[in-house]
mmCIF file of C-alpha atoms in Angstrom:
data_model
loop_
_atom_site.group_PDB
_atom_site.id
_atom_site.type_symbol
_atom_site.label_atom_id
_atom_site.label_comp_id
_atom_site.label_asym_id
_atom_site.label_seq_id
_atom_site.Cartn_x
_atom_site.Cartn_y
_atom_site.Cartn_z
ATOM 1 C CA MET Y 373 48.488 142.646 119.094
ATOM 2 C CA ALA Y 374 46.397 144.451 115.187
ATOM 3 C CA ILE Y 375 48.188 147.924 117.453
ATOM 4 C CA GLU Y 376 51.369 146.512 118.178
ATOM 5 C CA ILE Y 377 52.122 145.215 115.387
ATOM 6 C CA CYS Y 378 51.165 148.700 112.759
ATOM 7 C CA LEU Y 379 53.424 150.282 115.031
ATOM 8 C CA ASP Y 380 56.408 148.313 114.311
ATOM 9 C CA LEU Y 381 55.788 148.128 110.834
ATOM 10 C CA ARG Y 382 55.448 152.044 111.708
ATOM 11 C CA LEU Y 383 59.203 152.317 113.313
ATOM 12 C CA VAL Y 384 60.897 150.357 111.192
ATOM 13 C CA PHE Y 385 60.032 151.936 107.576
ATOM 14 C CA GLY Y 386 59.319 155.521 109.339
ATOM 15 C CA LEU Y 387 56.373 155.890 108.556
ATOM 16 C CA PRO Y 388 53.245 158.674 109.921
ATOM 17 C CA LEU Y 389 50.503 156.649 111.649
ATOM 18 C CA ARG Y 390 48.487 158.379 107.948
ATOM 19 C CA GLN Y 391 50.648 156.534 106.149
ATOM 20 C CA THR Y 392 51.270 153.711 108.449
ATOM 21 C CA GLN Y 393 47.005 153.020 107.910
ATOM 22 C CA GLY Y 394 47.371 152.201 103.797
ATOM 23 C CA PHE Y 395 50.372 150.646 104.308
ATOM 24 C CA VAL Y 396 49.107 148.181 105.792
ATOM 25 C CA ARG Y 397 45.341 148.077 103.925
ATOM 26 C CA SER Y 398 47.446 147.305 100.982
ATOM 27 C CA ILE Y 399 49.492 144.148 102.501
ATOM 28 C CA ALA Y 400 45.872 143.029 103.550
ATOM 29 C CA ARG Y 401 44.873 143.469 100.313
ATOM 30 C CA LEU Y 402 47.642 141.623 98.419
ATOM 31 C CA THR Y 403 47.670 139.452 100.719
ATOM 32 C CA GLY Y 404 43.615 138.989 100.977
ATOM 33 C CA ALA Y 405 43.229 139.044 104.711
ATOM 34 C CA SER Y 406 39.921 140.020 106.213
ATOM 35 C CA THR Y 407 40.585 141.553 109.095
ATOM 36 C CA ALA Y 408 40.301 145.141 109.256
ATOM 37 C CA ALA Y 409 43.253 147.472 108.790
ATOM 38 C CA PRO Y 410 43.068 150.322 111.989
ATOM 39 C CA CYS Y 411 43.215 153.440 110.766
ATOM 40 C CA PHE Y 412 45.309 156.121 112.492
ATOM 41 C CA SER Y 413 43.896 158.112 115.025
ATOM 42 C CA THR Y 414 43.005 154.250 116.709
ATOM 43 C CA LEU Y 415 46.783 153.903 116.225
ATOM 44 C CA SER Y 416 47.215 157.115 118.049
ATOM 45 C CA ARG Y 417 44.660 156.349 120.730
ATOM 46 C CA ARG Y 418 45.746 152.498 121.505
ATOM 47 C CA GLY Y 419 49.633 153.624 121.496
ATOM 48 C CA VAL Y 420 49.218 155.581 124.839
ATOM 49 C CA GLY Y 421 50.145 153.148 127.967
ATOM 50 C CA LEU Y 422 50.459 150.076 125.617
ATOM 51 C CA LYS Y 423 51.493 147.097 126.648
ATOM 52 C CA THR Y 424 53.905 145.793 124.852
ATOM 53 C CA GLY Y 425 54.731 142.074 124.220
ATOM 54 C CA ALA Y 426 57.012 140.692 126.960
ATOM 55 C CA ARG Y 427 60.748 140.672 126.362
ATOM 56 C CA LYS Y 428 61.977 138.661 128.521
ATOM 57 C CA ARG Y 429 65.777 136.869 129.154
ATOM 58 C CA PRO Y 430 66.392 134.226 128.150
ATOM 59 C CA SER Y 431 67.715 131.638 131.323
ATOM 60 C CA ALA Y 432 72.408 132.302 131.030
ATOM 61 C CA ASP Y 433 74.977 130.105 133.895
ATOM 62 C CA GLU Y 434 76.063 133.700 134.188
ATOM 63 C CA PRO Y 435 74.955 136.631 136.375
ATOM 64 C CA VAL Y 436 74.252 139.641 134.285
ATOM 65 C CA HIS Y 437 76.622 142.973 133.947
ATOM 66 C CA ARG Y 438 74.798 145.802 133.366
ATOM 67 C CA VAL Y 439 76.107 149.021 132.643
ATOM 68 C CA VAL Y 440 73.409 152.268 133.151
ATOM 69 C CA ASP Y 441 73.263 156.038 130.385
ATOM 70 C CA SER Y 442 71.470 158.023 129.218
ATOM 71 C CA THR Y 443 70.985 160.481 125.639
ATOM 72 C CA GLY Y 444 68.250 162.034 124.649
ATOM 73 C CA LEU Y 445 66.508 162.548 121.780
ATOM 74 C CA LYS Y 446 64.482 164.911 119.862
ATOM 75 C CA ILE Y 447 60.919 165.529 119.710
ATOM 76 C CA PHE Y 448 58.698 165.821 116.762
ATOM 77 C CA GLY Y 449 56.494 168.223 116.448
ATOM 78 C CA ALA Y 450 55.204 172.186 114.256
ATOM 79 C CA GLY Y 451 57.687 174.425 116.305
ATOM 80 C CA GLU Y 452 60.725 172.430 113.474
ATOM 81 C CA TRP Y 453 57.687 173.177 110.490
ATOM 82 C CA LEU Y 454 57.553 176.659 111.919
ATOM 83 C CA GLU Y 455 60.564 176.997 111.880
ATOM 84 C CA GLU Y 456 61.340 175.996 108.667
ATOM 85 C CA LYS Y 457 59.051 178.184 107.733
ATOM 86 C CA HIS Y 458 59.309 180.572 109.252
ATOM 87 C CA LYS Y 459 63.316 181.239 108.933
ATOM 88 C CA ALA Y 460 62.773 181.972 112.727
ATOM 89 C CA GLY Y 461 64.901 180.124 115.091
ATOM 90 C CA ARG Y 462 63.189 178.732 118.158
ATOM 91 C CA LYS Y 463 63.942 179.947 122.390
ATOM 92 C CA ARG Y 464 64.165 177.405 123.651
ATOM 93 C CA ARG Y 465 64.238 172.824 122.121
ATOM 94 C CA THR Y 466 62.259 170.034 123.901
ATOM 95 C CA TRP Y 467 63.109 167.172 124.395
ATOM 96 C CA ARG Y 468 63.236 163.284 125.936
ATOM 97 C CA LYS Y 469 65.536 161.574 128.325
ATOM 98 C CA LEU Y 470 66.181 158.531 126.739
ATOM 99 C CA HIS Y 471 67.355 155.759 129.870
ATOM 100 C CA LEU Y 472 69.354 152.324 129.074
ATOM 101 C CA GLY Y 473 70.403 149.122 130.786
ATOM 102 C CA LEU Y 474 73.216 147.286 128.454
ATOM 103 C CA ASP Y 475 73.699 143.310 129.826
ATOM 104 C CA LEU Y 476 77.811 143.522 128.759
ATOM 105 C CA LEU Y 477 77.636 139.643 128.138
ATOM 106 C CA SER Y 478 75.122 139.603 125.315
ATOM 107 C CA GLY Y 479 75.002 143.189 124.203
ATOM 108 C CA GLU Y 480 71.441 143.204 125.200
ATOM 109 C CA ILE Y 481 68.900 146.133 125.985
ATOM 110 C CA LEU Y 482 67.652 144.685 129.272
ATOM 111 C CA CYS Y 483 65.955 148.243 130.594
ATOM 112 C CA ALA Y 484 64.260 151.396 129.156
ATOM 113 C CA ASP Y 485 62.703 154.159 130.094
ATOM 114 C CA LEU Y 486 61.830 157.614 128.196
ATOM 115 C CA THR Y 487 61.417 160.185 131.036
ATOM 116 C CA LEU Y 488 61.071 164.640 130.416
ATOM 117 C CA GLU Y 489 64.234 165.877 130.175
ATOM 118 C CA SER Y 490 64.211 167.163 133.281
ATOM 119 C CA ILE Y 491 64.967 164.796 134.931
ATOM 120 C CA GLY Y 492 68.237 163.337 136.119
ATOM 121 C CA ASP Y 493 69.620 160.052 135.903
ATOM 122 C CA THR Y 494 69.377 159.112 139.888
ATOM 123 C CA THR Y 495 65.736 159.520 139.721
ATOM 124 C CA ALA Y 496 65.287 157.509 136.178
ATOM 125 C CA LEU Y 497 66.950 154.300 137.991
ATOM 126 C CA PRO Y 498 64.779 153.096 140.846
ATOM 127 C CA GLU Y 499 62.383 152.078 137.666
ATOM 128 C CA LEU Y 500 65.974 150.226 135.631
ATOM 129 C CA LEU Y 501 66.226 148.394 137.865
ATOM 130 C CA THR Y 502 63.139 146.888 139.015
ATOM 131 C CA GLN Y 503 62.295 146.112 134.567
ATOM 132 C CA VAL Y 504 64.394 142.840 135.197
ATOM 133 C CA ASP Y 505 64.752 140.140 137.615
ATOM 134 C CA ALA Y 506 67.704 138.632 136.688
ATOM 135 C CA PRO Y 507 71.254 138.442 138.765
ATOM 136 C CA VAL Y 508 73.489 141.327 139.459
ATOM 137 C CA ALA Y 509 77.386 140.753 139.122
ATOM 138 C CA ARG Y 510 78.049 143.990 137.942
ATOM 139 C CA PHE Y 511 76.393 147.684 137.428
ATOM 140 C CA ILE Y 512 78.574 150.221 136.131
ATOM 141 C CA ALA Y 513 77.459 153.709 135.404
ATOM 142 C CA ASP Y 514 79.159 157.068 135.287
ATOM 143 C CA GLY Y 515 79.436 159.513 138.104
ATOM 144 C CA ALA Y 516 76.232 161.780 137.713
ATOM 145 C CA PHE Y 517 74.783 158.241 139.281
ATOM 146 C CA ASP Y 518 77.540 159.011 142.343
ATOM 147 C CA GLY Y 519 76.056 159.516 146.205
ATOM 148 C CA GLN Y 520 75.678 156.514 149.064
ATOM 149 C CA GLN Y 521 71.896 156.895 148.133
ATOM 150 C CA VAL Y 522 72.510 155.654 145.019
ATOM 151 C CA CYS Y 523 74.480 152.922 146.755
ATOM 152 C CA ASP Y 524 71.947 151.952 148.747
ATOM 153 C CA THR Y 525 69.789 151.999 146.571
ATOM 154 C CA ILE Y 526 71.145 149.013 143.906
ATOM 155 C CA THR Y 527 72.012 146.360 146.951
ATOM 156 C CA THR Y 528 68.132 146.921 148.535
ATOM 157 C CA ARG Y 529 67.221 146.071 144.644
ATOM 158 C CA LEU Y 530 69.865 143.751 143.935
ATOM 159 C CA GLY Y 531 71.663 142.584 146.813
ATOM 160 C CA ALA Y 532 74.897 142.909 148.495
ATOM 161 C CA ASP Y 533 77.187 141.153 146.577
ATOM 162 C CA VAL Y 534 76.820 144.096 143.507
ATOM 163 C CA GLU Y 535 80.011 144.456 142.932
ATOM 164 C CA ILE Y 536 79.421 148.876 142.101
ATOM 165 C CA ILE Y 537 81.274 150.717 139.898
ATOM 166 C CA ILE Y 538 80.808 153.999 139.436
ATOM 167 C CA PRO Y 539 83.692 156.219 139.258
ATOM 168 C CA PRO Y 540 83.987 159.205 141.855
ATOM 169 C CA PRO Y 541 84.545 163.473 141.843
ATOM 170 C CA LYS Y 542 88.489 164.292 141.751
ATOM 171 C CA ASN Y 543 87.203 166.313 145.054
ATOM 172 C CA ALA Y 544 86.589 163.241 146.907
ATOM 173 C CA VAL Y 545 86.678 162.214 149.958
ATOM 174 C CA ARG Y 546 86.682 158.663 151.731
ATOM 175 C CA ARG Y 547 84.433 159.305 154.848
ATOM 176 C CA ALA Y 548 85.693 159.234 158.523
ATOM 177 C CA ASP Y 549 84.884 155.702 159.456
ATOM 178 C CA ALA Y 550 86.602 153.786 155.324
ATOM 179 C CA ALA Y 551 89.344 152.150 157.832
ATOM 180 C CA HIS Y 552 87.528 150.417 159.690
ATOM 181 C CA ASP Y 553 84.257 149.861 157.350
ATOM 182 C CA PRO Y 554 85.130 151.069 153.720
ATOM 183 C CA THR Y 555 82.181 151.228 151.382
ATOM 184 C CA PRO Y 556 82.980 150.502 147.495
ATOM 185 C CA ARG Y 557 83.181 154.573 146.992
ATOM 186 C CA ASP Y 558 86.158 154.532 149.940
ATOM 187 C CA ARG Y 559 87.420 151.406 148.119
ATOM 188 C CA HIS Y 560 87.432 153.233 144.765
ATOM 189 C CA ILE Y 561 88.816 156.495 146.062
ATOM 190 C CA ASP Y 562 91.859 154.178 147.268
ATOM 191 C CA ALA Y 563 92.184 152.596 144.122
ATOM 192 C CA ILE Y 564 92.315 155.849 142.096
ATOM 193 C CA ALA Y 565 94.912 157.696 144.566
ATOM 194 C CA THR Y 566 97.482 154.699 144.328
ATOM 195 C CA GLN Y 567 96.561 153.430 140.267
ATOM 196 C CA GLY Y 568 95.419 156.915 138.828
ATOM 197 C CA ARG Y 569 92.171 157.613 137.008
ATOM 198 C CA MET Y 570 93.519 155.694 134.296
ATOM 199 C CA GLY Y 571 94.682 152.476 136.018
ATOM 200 C CA TRP Y 572 91.502 152.030 138.263
ATOM 201 C CA GLN Y 573 89.352 152.221 134.758
ATOM 202 C CA LYS Y 574 91.108 149.611 133.578
ATOM 203 C CA SER Y 575 91.917 147.474 136.560
ATOM 204 C CA SER Y 576 87.830 147.996 137.821
ATOM 205 C CA GLY Y 577 86.569 147.572 134.209
ATOM 206 C CA TYR Y 578 84.844 150.558 133.866
ATOM 207 C CA ASN Y 579 85.799 151.775 130.583
ATOM 208 C CA GLN Y 580 83.323 149.117 129.293
ATOM 209 C CA ARG Y 581 80.854 151.538 129.871
ATOM 210 C CA ALA Y 582 82.134 152.401 126.128
ATOM 211 C CA ARG Y 583 79.730 149.960 124.970
ATOM 212 C CA ILE Y 584 76.930 151.649 126.352
ATOM 213 C CA GLU Y 585 77.949 154.543 124.559
ATOM 214 C CA ALA Y 586 78.281 152.904 121.611
ATOM 215 C CA GLN Y 587 74.810 151.453 121.985
ATOM 216 C CA MET Y 588 73.533 154.763 121.340
ATOM 217 C CA SER Y 589 74.901 155.230 118.878
ATOM 218 C CA ARG Y 590 73.498 152.132 117.409
ATOM 219 C CA TRP Y 591 70.643 153.560 119.027
ATOM 220 C CA LYS Y 592 70.103 157.054 116.325
ATOM 221 C CA THR Y 593 72.196 154.929 113.509
ATOM 222 C CA VAL Y 594 69.146 152.383 113.480
ATOM 223 C CA ILE Y 595 65.666 154.005 115.141
ATOM 224 C CA GLY Y 596 66.297 157.782 114.397
ATOM 225 C CA PRO Y 597 67.261 160.529 116.616
ATOM 226 C CA LYS Y 598 63.808 161.857 116.706
ATOM 227 C CA LEU Y 599 60.785 159.950 117.887
ATOM 228 C CA LYS Y 600 58.124 160.542 116.323
ATOM 229 C CA ALA Y 601 54.925 160.534 118.708
ATOM 230 C CA ARG Y 602 53.558 163.868 119.808
ATOM 231 C CA THR Y 603 53.043 163.465 123.695
ATOM 232 C CA LEU Y 604 54.785 161.766 125.627
ATOM 233 C CA ALA Y 605 52.212 158.461 126.862
ATOM 234 C CA ASN Y 606 52.348 158.074 123.426
ATOM 235 C CA GLN Y 607 56.042 158.648 122.887
ATOM 236 C CA ARG Y 608 57.265 155.689 125.578
ATOM 237 C CA THR Y 609 55.508 153.883 123.976
ATOM 238 C CA GLU Y 610 57.191 153.745 121.138
ATOM 239 C CA ALA Y 611 60.581 153.623 123.386
ATOM 240 C CA ALA Y 612 59.236 151.362 124.784
ATOM 241 C CA MET Y 613 58.746 148.975 121.253
ATOM 242 C CA ASN Y 614 62.444 150.296 120.308
ATOM 243 C CA ARG Y 615 63.416 148.066 123.447
ATOM 244 C CA LEU Y 616 65.637 145.338 122.128
ATOM 245 C CA PRO Y 617 66.172 146.695 118.661
ATOM 246 C CA ILE Y 618 69.875 145.977 118.127
ATOM 247 C CA SER Y 619 72.687 142.961 119.909
ATOM 248 C CA ALA Y 620 75.931 145.182 120.672
ATOM 249 C CA ASN Y 621 76.948 141.252 119.373
ATOM 250 C CA ASN Y 622 75.330 141.754 116.569
ATOM 251 C CA PRO Y 623 74.276 145.393 115.090
ATOM 252 C CA LYS Y 624 72.533 143.372 111.681
ATOM 253 C CA THR Y 625 69.932 142.577 114.545
#
């Protein structure tokens, strides 16, 4: 708990680990607390794989309407310092991919994962699905999740009654046996052919996916577009601690 509190303060005030150590020691001295503040090396070492406090979704009468998306986050490293010092551009910038799952009803971030930039959205999806035990009524995602394998994974994890809303590509065609046993993808293709893509987005509720994009913008505005941790393990801990910083219905929380 002490390590998590120190890392939380670091994220809130945007401090390096050494400054976090001094800040916490100043608070302890001012409050007269006898507990010693961890040093910066301890914070870095213990941050690897830190199990953060459980953040359970409050009970609700209605099931979750989940929408998922991902965004890129820059990472802090010596490369940017060298670039500024020597006025030389880097050949390749390294970044991380943040995957988020949002509940459309409450505006709460339900699941989050941080991966390498080479990990695709569909590869990270199973981990996101296992982080929430609440029943799911709808699952909304962009065209990057299109595919029968993704639909099978969603129905296996969330149940056969979940409504899957993923836009098929423009050249998508129905399956050969779609007339007798249509899949959600087949029904979306028929609806787009009848209503047009914009009409399908409105009737199916796909246009609500814009809320996860707004959540990404709030994340980068409040938390920042850059990760402070140096290693992937610590960066994953940092992302996990930021899992529920902002509510879409109340951006100040």
